[in-house]
Each structure stands twice: as C-alpha cells, then as structure tokens.
Short mmCIF file of C-alpha atoms and ligand atoms in Angstrom, two decimals:
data_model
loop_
_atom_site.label_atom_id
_atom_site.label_comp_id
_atom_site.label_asym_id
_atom_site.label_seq_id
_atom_site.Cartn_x
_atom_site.Cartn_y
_atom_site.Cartn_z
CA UNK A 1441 21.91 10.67 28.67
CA UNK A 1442 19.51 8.51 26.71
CA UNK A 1443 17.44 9.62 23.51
CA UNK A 1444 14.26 8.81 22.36
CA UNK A 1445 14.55 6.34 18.91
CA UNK A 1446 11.59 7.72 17.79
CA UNK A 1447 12.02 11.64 17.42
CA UNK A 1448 15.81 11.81 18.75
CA UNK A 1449 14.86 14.42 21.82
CA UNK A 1450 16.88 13.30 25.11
CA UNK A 1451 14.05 11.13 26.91
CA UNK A 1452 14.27 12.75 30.21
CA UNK A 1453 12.98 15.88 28.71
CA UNK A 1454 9.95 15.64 26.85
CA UNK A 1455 6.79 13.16 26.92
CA UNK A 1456 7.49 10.68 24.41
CA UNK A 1457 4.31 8.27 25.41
CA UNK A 1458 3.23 9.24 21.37
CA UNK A 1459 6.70 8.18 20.35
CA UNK A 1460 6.25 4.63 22.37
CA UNK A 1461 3.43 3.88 20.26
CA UNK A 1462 4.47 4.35 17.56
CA UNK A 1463 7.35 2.45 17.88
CA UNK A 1464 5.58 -0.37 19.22
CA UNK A 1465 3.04 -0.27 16.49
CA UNK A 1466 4.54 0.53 13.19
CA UNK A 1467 7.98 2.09 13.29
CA UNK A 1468 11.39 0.98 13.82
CA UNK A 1469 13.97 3.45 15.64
CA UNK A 1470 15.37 6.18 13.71
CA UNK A 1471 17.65 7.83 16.30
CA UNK A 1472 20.69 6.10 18.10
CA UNK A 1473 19.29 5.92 21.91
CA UNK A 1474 23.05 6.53 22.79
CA UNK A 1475 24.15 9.28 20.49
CA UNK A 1476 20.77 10.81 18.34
CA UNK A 1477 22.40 10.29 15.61
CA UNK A 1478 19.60 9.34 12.58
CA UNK A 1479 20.85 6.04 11.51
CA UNK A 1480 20.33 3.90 8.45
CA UNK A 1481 17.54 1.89 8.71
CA UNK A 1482 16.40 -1.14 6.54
CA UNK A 1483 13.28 -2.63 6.83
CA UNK A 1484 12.57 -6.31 5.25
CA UNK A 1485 9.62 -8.13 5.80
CA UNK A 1486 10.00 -9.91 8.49
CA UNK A 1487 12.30 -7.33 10.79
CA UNK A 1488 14.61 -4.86 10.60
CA UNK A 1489 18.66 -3.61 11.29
CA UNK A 1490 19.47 0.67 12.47
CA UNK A 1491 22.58 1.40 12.73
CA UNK A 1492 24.70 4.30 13.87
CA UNK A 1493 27.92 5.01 12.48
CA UNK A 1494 29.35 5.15 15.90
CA UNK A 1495 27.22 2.72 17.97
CA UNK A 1496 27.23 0.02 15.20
CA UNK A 1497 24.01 -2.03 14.53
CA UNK A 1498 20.82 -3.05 15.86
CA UNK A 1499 18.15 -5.21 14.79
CA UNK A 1500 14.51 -6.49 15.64
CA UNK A 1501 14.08 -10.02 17.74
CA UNK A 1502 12.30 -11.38 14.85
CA UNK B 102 -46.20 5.69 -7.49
CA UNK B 103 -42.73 5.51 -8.39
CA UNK B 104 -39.16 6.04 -6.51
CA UNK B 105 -36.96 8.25 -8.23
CA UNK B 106 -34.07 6.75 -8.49
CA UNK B 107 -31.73 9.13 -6.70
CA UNK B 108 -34.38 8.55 -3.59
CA UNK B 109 -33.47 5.02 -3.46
CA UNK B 110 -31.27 3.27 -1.12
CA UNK B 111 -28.02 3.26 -2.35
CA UNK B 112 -27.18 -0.38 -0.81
CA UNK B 113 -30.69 -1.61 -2.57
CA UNK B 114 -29.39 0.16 -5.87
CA UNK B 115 -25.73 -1.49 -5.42
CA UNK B 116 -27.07 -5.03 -4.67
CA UNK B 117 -29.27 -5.03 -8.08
CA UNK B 118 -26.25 -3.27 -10.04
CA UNK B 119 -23.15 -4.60 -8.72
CA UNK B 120 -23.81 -7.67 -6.89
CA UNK B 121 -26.09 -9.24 -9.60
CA UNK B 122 -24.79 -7.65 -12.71
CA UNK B 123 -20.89 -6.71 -11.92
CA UNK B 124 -21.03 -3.06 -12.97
CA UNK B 125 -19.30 -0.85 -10.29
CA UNK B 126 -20.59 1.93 -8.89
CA UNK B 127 -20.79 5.74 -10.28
CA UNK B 128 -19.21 8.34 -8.88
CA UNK B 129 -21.84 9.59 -7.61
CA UNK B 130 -23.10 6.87 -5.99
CA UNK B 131 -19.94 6.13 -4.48
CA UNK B 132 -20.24 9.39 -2.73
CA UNK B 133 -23.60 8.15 -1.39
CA UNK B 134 -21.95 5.37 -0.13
CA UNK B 135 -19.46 7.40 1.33
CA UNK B 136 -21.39 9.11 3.39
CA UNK B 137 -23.53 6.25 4.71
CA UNK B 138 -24.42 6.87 8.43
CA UNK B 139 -22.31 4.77 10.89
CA UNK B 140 -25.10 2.43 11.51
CA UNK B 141 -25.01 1.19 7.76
CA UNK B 142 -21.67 0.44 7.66
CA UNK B 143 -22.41 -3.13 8.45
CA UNK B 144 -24.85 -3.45 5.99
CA UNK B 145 -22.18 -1.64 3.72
CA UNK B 146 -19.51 -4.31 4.89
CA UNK B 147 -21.51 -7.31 4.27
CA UNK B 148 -22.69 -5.98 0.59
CA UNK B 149 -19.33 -5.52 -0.41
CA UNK B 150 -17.91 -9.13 0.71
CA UNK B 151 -20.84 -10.72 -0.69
CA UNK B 152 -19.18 -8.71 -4.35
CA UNK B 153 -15.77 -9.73 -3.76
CA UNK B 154 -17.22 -13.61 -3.06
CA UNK B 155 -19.54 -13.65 -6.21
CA UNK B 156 -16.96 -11.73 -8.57
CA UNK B 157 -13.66 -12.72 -7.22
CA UNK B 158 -14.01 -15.46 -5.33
CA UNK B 159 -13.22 -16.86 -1.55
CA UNK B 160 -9.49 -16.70 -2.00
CA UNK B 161 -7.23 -13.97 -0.92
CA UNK B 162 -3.86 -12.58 -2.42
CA UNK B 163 -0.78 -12.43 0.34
CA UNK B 164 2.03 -10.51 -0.78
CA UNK B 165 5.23 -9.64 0.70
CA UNK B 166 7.04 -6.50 -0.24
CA UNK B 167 10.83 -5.07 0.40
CA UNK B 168 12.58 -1.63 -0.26
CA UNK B 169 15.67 -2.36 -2.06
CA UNK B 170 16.70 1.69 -2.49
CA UNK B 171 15.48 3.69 0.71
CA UNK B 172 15.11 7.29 1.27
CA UNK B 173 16.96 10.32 -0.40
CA UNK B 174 13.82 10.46 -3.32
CA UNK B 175 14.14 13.61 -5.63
CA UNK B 176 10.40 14.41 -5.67
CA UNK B 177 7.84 15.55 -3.34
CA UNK B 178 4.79 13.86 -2.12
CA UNK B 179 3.81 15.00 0.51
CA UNK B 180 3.28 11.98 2.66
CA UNK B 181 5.85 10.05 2.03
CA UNK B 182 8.89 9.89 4.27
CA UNK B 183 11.94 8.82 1.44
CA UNK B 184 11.01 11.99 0.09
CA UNK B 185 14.85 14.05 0.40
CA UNK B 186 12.80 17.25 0.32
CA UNK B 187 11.33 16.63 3.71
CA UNK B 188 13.67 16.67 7.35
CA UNK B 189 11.95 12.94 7.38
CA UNK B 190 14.40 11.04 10.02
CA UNK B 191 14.70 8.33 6.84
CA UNK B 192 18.26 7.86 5.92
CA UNK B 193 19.41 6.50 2.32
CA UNK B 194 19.76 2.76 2.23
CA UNK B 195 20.27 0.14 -0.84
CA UNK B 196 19.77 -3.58 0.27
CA UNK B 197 22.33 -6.13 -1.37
CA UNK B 198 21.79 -8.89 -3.34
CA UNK B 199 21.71 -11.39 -0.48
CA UNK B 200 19.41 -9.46 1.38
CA UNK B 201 16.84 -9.43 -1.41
CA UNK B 202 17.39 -13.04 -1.87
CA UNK B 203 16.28 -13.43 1.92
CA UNK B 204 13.37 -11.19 1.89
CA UNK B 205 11.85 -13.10 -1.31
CA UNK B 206 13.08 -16.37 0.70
CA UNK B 207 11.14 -14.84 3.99
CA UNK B 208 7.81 -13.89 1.92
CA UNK B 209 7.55 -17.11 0.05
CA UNK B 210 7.62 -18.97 3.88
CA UNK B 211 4.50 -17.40 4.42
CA UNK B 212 2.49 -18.84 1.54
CA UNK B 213 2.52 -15.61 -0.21
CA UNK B 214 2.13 -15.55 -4.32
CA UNK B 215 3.46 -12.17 -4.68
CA UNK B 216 6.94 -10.38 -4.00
CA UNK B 217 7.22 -7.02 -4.54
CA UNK B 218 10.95 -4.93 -5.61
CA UNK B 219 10.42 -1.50 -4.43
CA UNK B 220 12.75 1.55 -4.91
CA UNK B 221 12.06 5.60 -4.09
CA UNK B 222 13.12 7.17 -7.02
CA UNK B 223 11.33 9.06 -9.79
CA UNK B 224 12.02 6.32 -12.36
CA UNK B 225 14.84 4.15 -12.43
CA UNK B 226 18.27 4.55 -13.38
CA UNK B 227 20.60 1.85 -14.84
CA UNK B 228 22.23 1.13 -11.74
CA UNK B 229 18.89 0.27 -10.13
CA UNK B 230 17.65 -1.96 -13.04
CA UNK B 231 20.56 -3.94 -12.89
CA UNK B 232 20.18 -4.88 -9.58
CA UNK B 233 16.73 -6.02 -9.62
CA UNK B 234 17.87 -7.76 -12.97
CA UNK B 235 20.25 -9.29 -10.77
CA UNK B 236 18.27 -9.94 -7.47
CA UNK B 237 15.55 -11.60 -10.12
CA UNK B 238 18.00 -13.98 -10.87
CA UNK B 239 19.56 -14.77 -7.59
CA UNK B 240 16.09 -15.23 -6.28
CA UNK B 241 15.17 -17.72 -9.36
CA UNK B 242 18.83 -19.44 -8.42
CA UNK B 243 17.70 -19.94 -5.14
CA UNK B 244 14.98 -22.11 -5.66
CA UNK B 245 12.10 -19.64 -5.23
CA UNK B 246 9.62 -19.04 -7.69
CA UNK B 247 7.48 -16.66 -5.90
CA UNK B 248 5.52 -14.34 -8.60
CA UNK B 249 7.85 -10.77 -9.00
CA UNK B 250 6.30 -7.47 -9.18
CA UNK B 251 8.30 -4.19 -8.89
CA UNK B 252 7.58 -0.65 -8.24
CA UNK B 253 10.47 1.67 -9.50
CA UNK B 254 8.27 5.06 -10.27
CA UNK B 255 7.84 6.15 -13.77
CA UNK B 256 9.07 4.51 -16.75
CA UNK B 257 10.28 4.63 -20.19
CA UNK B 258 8.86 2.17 -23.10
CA UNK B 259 12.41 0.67 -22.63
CA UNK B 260 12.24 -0.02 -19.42
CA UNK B 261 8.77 -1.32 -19.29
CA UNK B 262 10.16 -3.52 -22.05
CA UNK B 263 13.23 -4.45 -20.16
CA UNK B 264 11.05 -5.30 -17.13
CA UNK B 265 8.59 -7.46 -18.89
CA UNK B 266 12.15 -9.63 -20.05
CA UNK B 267 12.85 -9.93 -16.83
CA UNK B 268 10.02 -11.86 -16.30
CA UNK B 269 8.23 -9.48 -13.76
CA UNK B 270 4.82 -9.87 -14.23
CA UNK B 271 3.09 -6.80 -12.18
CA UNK B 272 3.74 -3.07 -11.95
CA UNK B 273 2.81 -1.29 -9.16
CA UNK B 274 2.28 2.72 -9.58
CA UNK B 275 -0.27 4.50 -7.24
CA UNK B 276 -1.98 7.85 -8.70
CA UNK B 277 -2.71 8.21 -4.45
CA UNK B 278 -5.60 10.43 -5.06
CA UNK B 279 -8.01 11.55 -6.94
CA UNK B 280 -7.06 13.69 -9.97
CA UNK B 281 -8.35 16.84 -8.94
CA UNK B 282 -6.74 16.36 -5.24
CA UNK B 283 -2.96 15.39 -6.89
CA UNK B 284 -1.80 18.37 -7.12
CA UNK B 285 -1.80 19.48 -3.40
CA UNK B 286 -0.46 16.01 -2.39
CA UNK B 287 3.06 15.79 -5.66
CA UNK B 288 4.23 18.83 -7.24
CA UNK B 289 7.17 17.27 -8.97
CA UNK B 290 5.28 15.20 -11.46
CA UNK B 291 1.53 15.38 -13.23
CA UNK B 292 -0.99 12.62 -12.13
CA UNK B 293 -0.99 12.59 -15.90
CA UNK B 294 2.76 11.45 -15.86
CA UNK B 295 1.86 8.43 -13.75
CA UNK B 296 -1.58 7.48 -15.80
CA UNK B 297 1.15 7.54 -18.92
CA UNK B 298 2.93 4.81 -16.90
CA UNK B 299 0.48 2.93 -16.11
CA UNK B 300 -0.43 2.74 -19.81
CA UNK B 301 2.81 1.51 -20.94
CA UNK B 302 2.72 -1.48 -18.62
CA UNK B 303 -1.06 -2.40 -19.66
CA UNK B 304 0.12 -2.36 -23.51
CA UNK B 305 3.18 -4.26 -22.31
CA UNK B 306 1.41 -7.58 -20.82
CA UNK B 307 2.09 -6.72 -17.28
CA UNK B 308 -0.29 -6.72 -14.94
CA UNK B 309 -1.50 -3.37 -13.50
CA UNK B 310 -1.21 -2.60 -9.74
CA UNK B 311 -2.40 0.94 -9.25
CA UNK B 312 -3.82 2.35 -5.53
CA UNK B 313 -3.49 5.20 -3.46
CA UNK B 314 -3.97 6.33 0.33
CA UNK B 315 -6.69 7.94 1.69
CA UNK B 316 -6.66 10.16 4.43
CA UNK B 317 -4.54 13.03 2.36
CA UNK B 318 -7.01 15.79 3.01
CA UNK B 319 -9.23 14.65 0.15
CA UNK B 320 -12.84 15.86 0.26
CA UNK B 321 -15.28 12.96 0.19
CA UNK B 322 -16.54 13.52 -3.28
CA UNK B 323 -12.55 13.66 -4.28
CA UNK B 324 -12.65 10.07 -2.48
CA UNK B 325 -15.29 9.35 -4.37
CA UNK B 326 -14.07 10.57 -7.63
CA UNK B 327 -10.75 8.37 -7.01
CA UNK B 328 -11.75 5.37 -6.90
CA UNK B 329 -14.13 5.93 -10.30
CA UNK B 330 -10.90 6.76 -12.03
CA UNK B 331 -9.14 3.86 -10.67
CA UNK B 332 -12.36 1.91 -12.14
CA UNK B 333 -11.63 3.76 -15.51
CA UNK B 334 -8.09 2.54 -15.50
CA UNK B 335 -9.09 -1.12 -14.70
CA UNK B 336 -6.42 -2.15 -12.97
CA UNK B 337 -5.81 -6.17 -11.68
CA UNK B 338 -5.05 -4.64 -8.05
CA UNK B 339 -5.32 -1.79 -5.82
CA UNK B 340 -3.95 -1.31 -2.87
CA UNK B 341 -5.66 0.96 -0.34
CA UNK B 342 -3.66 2.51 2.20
CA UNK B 343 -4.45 5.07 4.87
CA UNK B 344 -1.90 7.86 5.53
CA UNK B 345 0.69 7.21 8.53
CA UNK B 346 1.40 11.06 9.53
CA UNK B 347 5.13 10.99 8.69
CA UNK B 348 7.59 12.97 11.43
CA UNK B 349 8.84 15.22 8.91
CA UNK B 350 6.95 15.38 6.10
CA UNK B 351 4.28 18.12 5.65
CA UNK B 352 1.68 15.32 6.46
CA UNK B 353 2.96 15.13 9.76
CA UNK B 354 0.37 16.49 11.65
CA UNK B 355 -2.58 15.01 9.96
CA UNK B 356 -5.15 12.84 11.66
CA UNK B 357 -5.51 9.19 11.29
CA UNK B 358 -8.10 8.16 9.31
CA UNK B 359 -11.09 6.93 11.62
CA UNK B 360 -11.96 3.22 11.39
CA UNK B 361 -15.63 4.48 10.78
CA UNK B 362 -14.34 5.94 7.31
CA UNK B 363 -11.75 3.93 6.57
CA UNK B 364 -14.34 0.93 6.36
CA UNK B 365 -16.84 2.89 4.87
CA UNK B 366 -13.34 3.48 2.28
CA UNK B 367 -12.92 0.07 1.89
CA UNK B 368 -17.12 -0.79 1.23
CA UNK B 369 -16.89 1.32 -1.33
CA UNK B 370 -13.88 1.26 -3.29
CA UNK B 371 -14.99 -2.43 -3.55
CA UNK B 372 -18.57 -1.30 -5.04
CA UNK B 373 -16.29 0.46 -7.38
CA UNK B 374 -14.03 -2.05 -8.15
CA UNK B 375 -15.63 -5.67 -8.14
CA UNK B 376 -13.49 -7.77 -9.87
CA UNK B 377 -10.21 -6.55 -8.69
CA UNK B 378 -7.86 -7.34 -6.02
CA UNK B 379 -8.32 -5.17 -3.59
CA UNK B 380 -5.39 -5.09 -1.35
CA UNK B 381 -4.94 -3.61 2.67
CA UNK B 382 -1.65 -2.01 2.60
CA UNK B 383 -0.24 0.32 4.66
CA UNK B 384 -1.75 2.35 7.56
CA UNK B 385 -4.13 -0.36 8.97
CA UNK B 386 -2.11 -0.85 12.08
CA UNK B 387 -2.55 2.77 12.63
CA UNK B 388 -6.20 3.01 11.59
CA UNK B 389 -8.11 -0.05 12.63
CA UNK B 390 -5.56 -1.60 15.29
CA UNK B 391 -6.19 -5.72 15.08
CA UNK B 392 -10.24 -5.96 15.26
CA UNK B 393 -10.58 -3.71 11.82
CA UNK B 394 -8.39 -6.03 9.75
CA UNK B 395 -10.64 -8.62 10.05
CA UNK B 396 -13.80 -6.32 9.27
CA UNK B 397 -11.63 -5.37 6.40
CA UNK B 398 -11.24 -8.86 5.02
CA UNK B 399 -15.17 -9.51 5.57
CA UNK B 400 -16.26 -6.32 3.94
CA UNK B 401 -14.48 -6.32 0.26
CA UNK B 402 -10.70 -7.18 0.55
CA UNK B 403 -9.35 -9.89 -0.74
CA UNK B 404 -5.34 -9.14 -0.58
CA UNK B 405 -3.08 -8.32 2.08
CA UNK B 406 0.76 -7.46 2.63
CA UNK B 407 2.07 -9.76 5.33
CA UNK B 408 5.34 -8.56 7.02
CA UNK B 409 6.50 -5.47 7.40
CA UNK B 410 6.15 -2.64 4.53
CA UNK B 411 8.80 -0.36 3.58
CA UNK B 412 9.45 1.87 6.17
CA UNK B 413 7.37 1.47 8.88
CA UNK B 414 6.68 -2.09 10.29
CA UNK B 415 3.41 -4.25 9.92
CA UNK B 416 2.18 -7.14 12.07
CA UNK B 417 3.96 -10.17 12.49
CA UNK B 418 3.45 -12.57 8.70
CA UNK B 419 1.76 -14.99 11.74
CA UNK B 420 -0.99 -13.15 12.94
CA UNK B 421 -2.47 -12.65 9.39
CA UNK B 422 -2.16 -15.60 8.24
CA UNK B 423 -3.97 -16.97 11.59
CA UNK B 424 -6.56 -14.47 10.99
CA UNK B 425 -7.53 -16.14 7.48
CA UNK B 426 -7.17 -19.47 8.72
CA UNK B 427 -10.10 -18.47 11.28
CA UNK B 428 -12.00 -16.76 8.77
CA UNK B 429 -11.58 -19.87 6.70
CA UNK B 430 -10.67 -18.21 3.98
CA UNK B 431 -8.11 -19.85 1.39
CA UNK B 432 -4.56 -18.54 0.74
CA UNK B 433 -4.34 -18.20 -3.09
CA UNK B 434 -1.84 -20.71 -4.46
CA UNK B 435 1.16 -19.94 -6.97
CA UNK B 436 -0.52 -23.00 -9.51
CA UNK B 437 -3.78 -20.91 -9.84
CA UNK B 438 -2.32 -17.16 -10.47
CA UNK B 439 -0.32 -18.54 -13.16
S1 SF4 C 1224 8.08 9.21 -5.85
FE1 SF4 C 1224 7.66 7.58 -4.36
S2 SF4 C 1224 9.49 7.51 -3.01
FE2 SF4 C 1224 9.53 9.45 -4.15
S3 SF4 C 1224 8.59 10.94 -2.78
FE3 SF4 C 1224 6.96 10.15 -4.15
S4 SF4 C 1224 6.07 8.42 -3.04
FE4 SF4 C 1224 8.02 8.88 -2.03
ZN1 ZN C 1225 10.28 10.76 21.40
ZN1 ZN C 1226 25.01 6.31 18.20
#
C-alpha cells in the first residue's frame, strides 16, 4: 500500500487530484508515501528534505 | 455646476492626490477602490505602477527567506500551519548552523539584497537568539554580506536591543488584518501586542517590515481599513500575502482569494502605501498562478520573495528573476540599500 504525501490517506482509496496540485504547486510532502507517518519537513529556499523516522530522508531535485 | 467630491472617480481623485502629491489614500477611498468593477482593474493596475515608478522608483527588492525553528508554535492564528494548536501535518524542525549558512549562501546567488531569519514562536527565547547570533556570524564568516532581517514574534526592549547589535537591520512583524478583524483570526495575543513591537523596533533604528494576508474572511471595508493602519504605522515594507487554506488549521476550508480581488488588493494597498516596499509574498502561486505575478509587478509591487517560503514552496528563484529581466525592470543592488 502507498499513501498520499499530501493528506496521508492510502491513495487507492480516495481522489487525491486536489492533493496533486497542491503538491505540485506549493507544498512539499508531509506524509511518508510508504508508511503515513507525518515526517519532519524543512523547507529552504531553494528545495526541501522530509523525512520519516523509519523510511529515512527525502529531498526535492533542486 | 460642481462634482461633489464623493461623486468623483476615485482613479481621477487618486491620480491628482497620490500620483502628483504622494499622499495615500483614505480609508474610505480605499474601499472605493476596492470595489472597483472588474473592468477598472486595469486602469487600477496601471495607476498604481505609475505611483510605485514616480515615488519609489523602477527598481525592485528580491528577498530570500528561511525558517530556522518550524512548527510546534504556542499561539493560535488561525491560518497558519506551525501553529501546535491545530492537527496541521507540520512537524517541529530547527535548521543548523550550516544549513542557515547555505540558505543565506543560496539567496545571495540570486541577486537578492535581503535574507530573512524566521522562527514560529511567540517571541524568542535565549536558545533561539543565540542561534541567529550565531548563524549571523557564520554567514558574515562565509563571505556573504547579504542585508539580515529576522522575524522572531514579539519582543522585549532587550531583545530589540540585542538584535539591532547584531547588526540586523529589518524586523518583520505582520498585524495580518485589520484591527477590528484580529480578533477572529489570533486569540493568544492583542493586535495591540504586535503594534507595541513594532514600536520598539522603529525607536530602535531598525527598519520596519509589517504586512498581513488577505483572504482571512475580512469584509472589504476591514480590507480597506487595514491597509490605512498599515499607512498609520509607516512601515519601510509590507508584504502582502493571500491565505493558502492550511490542511489542518481552521482556515482550511477557505477559498482562495480570486485574482480579480487580489489585484484589485494589490492596486490599492499601493494607493495606500506609495512610498513603501510593497512586497508579493506568500499565496501568489495559489492565487494568480504565473500570468498574475507579472500583473502584480506592473500594478504597484516592487518586492518579491524568490525561492521557496517557509512552509510551502514558491517558484523556482529562476523564473522570477527571468520575469524582471523581461519586464526590464532592475534588481536593486546591495551598494544602493545601504
Ligand atoms: S505566532 Fe507566527 S508561527 Fe505562531 S501561530 Fe501565529 S503566525 Fe504561526
Ligand atoms: Zn491526498
Ligand atoms: Zn515511512
């Protein structure tokens, strides 16, 4: 199972098309896609890092 | 026969008073303004630009800005997402030393003057003014001598003191809204709190950065009466931003402010407010998508944040500072703010 970084709801089951937007406009993810856990996010100005204290760390291309 | 004066156009009225003279508009003619049909809001637009060229000139203010304490805020505005009153998805996060040293590093690479030290907290504690003491001077050590400004919530006389030492030379603190509206939107802290702030830092030297969002459920006439009071306070910058409906916070479900009114926003606040910098901050993603930054910057503004903001993401530092390269106009320099 996969979860939506936006609101953390398992993506098969809701409609997250408002969620996509968002996060490809103005928000990084919040949620682990892997676990839903709310991870700690820190936003700079030129990208960002999320990570989940069991998935470790992501971070923007740029 | 004679036009009363309240029968006049308010544009005709705001080109004799503002444009030519430099005295911003009342608050009831702001109102006017704000309710201008949509098919003056290009008259509206091109007013206000032709203000911010006569009274502040071609050049506009980038600024960069960085949260260095995230999240877990004791207070309670409404829209905000560090708030730790709200289920807000936004976890607690400090950024170290290095990090801050990068962002700066990052900001100043875009030609930006300004770098702004943010932190959600109600004022600051001594853990937090150490480290900014101490990211100041790693960013100073590292070759970069970007203009500082900080935003750290309400202060003490001390600390505006120990701030100005430190060699930061703005202070940011929004009232957000309009006196009559803050209530509804904090209830953890008077508007009157944050006006006693802002005093402090005037008497101290520092410049003033004071703005607020619009979009909060403000009436027009509270819109109005804003940006008066942020007129009355007379501040070297405000930043307008339009709310971003939070997940989480009570705001959640509010609508996005229309690019109709949030231009007619930005026309006025500038009629308001012709000398100052008048900054696009957060929200315009959300509001205008890319076309209504640029009728933004030819309608009053003369500022932007490049980069991402605090928590949410902005464009890419590239595409805005393309955007003023096409509308030819000039990135302030560091030698001419100082
Ligand atoms: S004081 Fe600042 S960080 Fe704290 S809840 Fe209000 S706006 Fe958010
Ligand atoms: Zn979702
Ligand atoms: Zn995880």
């Amino acid at each position: 199972m996969t979860y939506c970084g936006y609101c953390g709801k398992p993506t098969g089951e809701a409609d997250h098309a408002a969620c996509a937007r968002r996060l490809g406009v103005i928000d990084p993810p919040r949620f682990c896609q892997r676990c839903a856990r709310r991870m700690v996010v820190q936003v700079t100005p030129a990208g960002w890092t999320a990570s989940c204290s069991r998935h470790g760390e992501i971070h923007s291309a740029r | 026969m004679t036009t009363a004066p309240e029968q006049l156009d308010v544009l005709s009225v705001a080109r004799e008073q503002v444009l030519e003279r430099g005295v911003g508009l009342s608050e009831e003619q702001v109102l006017r303004v704000l309710q201008l049909p949509d098919e003056r809001i290009g008259d509206l637009l091109d007013l206000a630009h032709r203000v911010r060229m006569r009274w502040c000139g071609p050049e506009v203010e980038v600024e960069g800005i960085v949260s260095v304490k995230t999240g877990g805020c004791p207070e309670d505005c409404h829209f905000c997402s560090q708030s730790g009153r709200f289920p807000s998805p936004v976890r607690s996060a400090w950024l170290d030393i290095p990090g801050l040293v990068k962002a700066a590093r990052q900001t100043a690479e875009t030609g930006a003057t300004e770098f702004c030290i943010v932190a959600a907290v109600r004022g600051p504690d001594q853990r937090l003014l150490s480290q900014v003491r101490e990211g100041i001077k790693a960013i100073r050590e590292d070759g970069n001598d970007i203009q500082i400004a900080c935003s750290l919530g309400m202060l003490t006389q001390e600390q505006v003191d120990e701030l100005v030492a430190m060699g930061v030379h703005r202070y940011n603190h929004n009232l957000e809204t309009a006196r009559s509206h803050f209530p509804n939107v904090v209830t953890t802290h008077s508007w009157e709190e944050r006006w006693e702030t802002l005093r402090m830092v005037r008497e101290a030297g520092m410049e003033v950065c004071c703005g607020g969002i619009i979009g909060m459920g403000e009436t027009l006439a509270q819109r109005a009466e804003f940006a008066v009071q942020l007129a009355a306070l007379e501040p070297d910058e405000v930043p307008l931003n339009f709310l971003i409906p939070n997940p989480g916070t009570p705001y959640e479900h509010y609508p996005v402010v229309e690019g109709p009114d949030a231009l007619r926003a930005v026309g006025a606040f500038r009629l308001a407010l012709p000398r100052t910098i008048l900054r696009f901050a957060g929200g315009r993603e959300l509001t205008f998508g890319d076309l209504g930054a640029k009728q933004g910057m030819l309608g009053g503004i003369n500022a932007i944040i490049v980069g991402n903001y605090l928590t949410n993401l902005g464009r890419p530092a590239q595409e805005d500072l393309d955007m003023l390269q096409e509308l030819s106009m000039p990135i302030k320099e560091l030698s001419k703010t100082l």
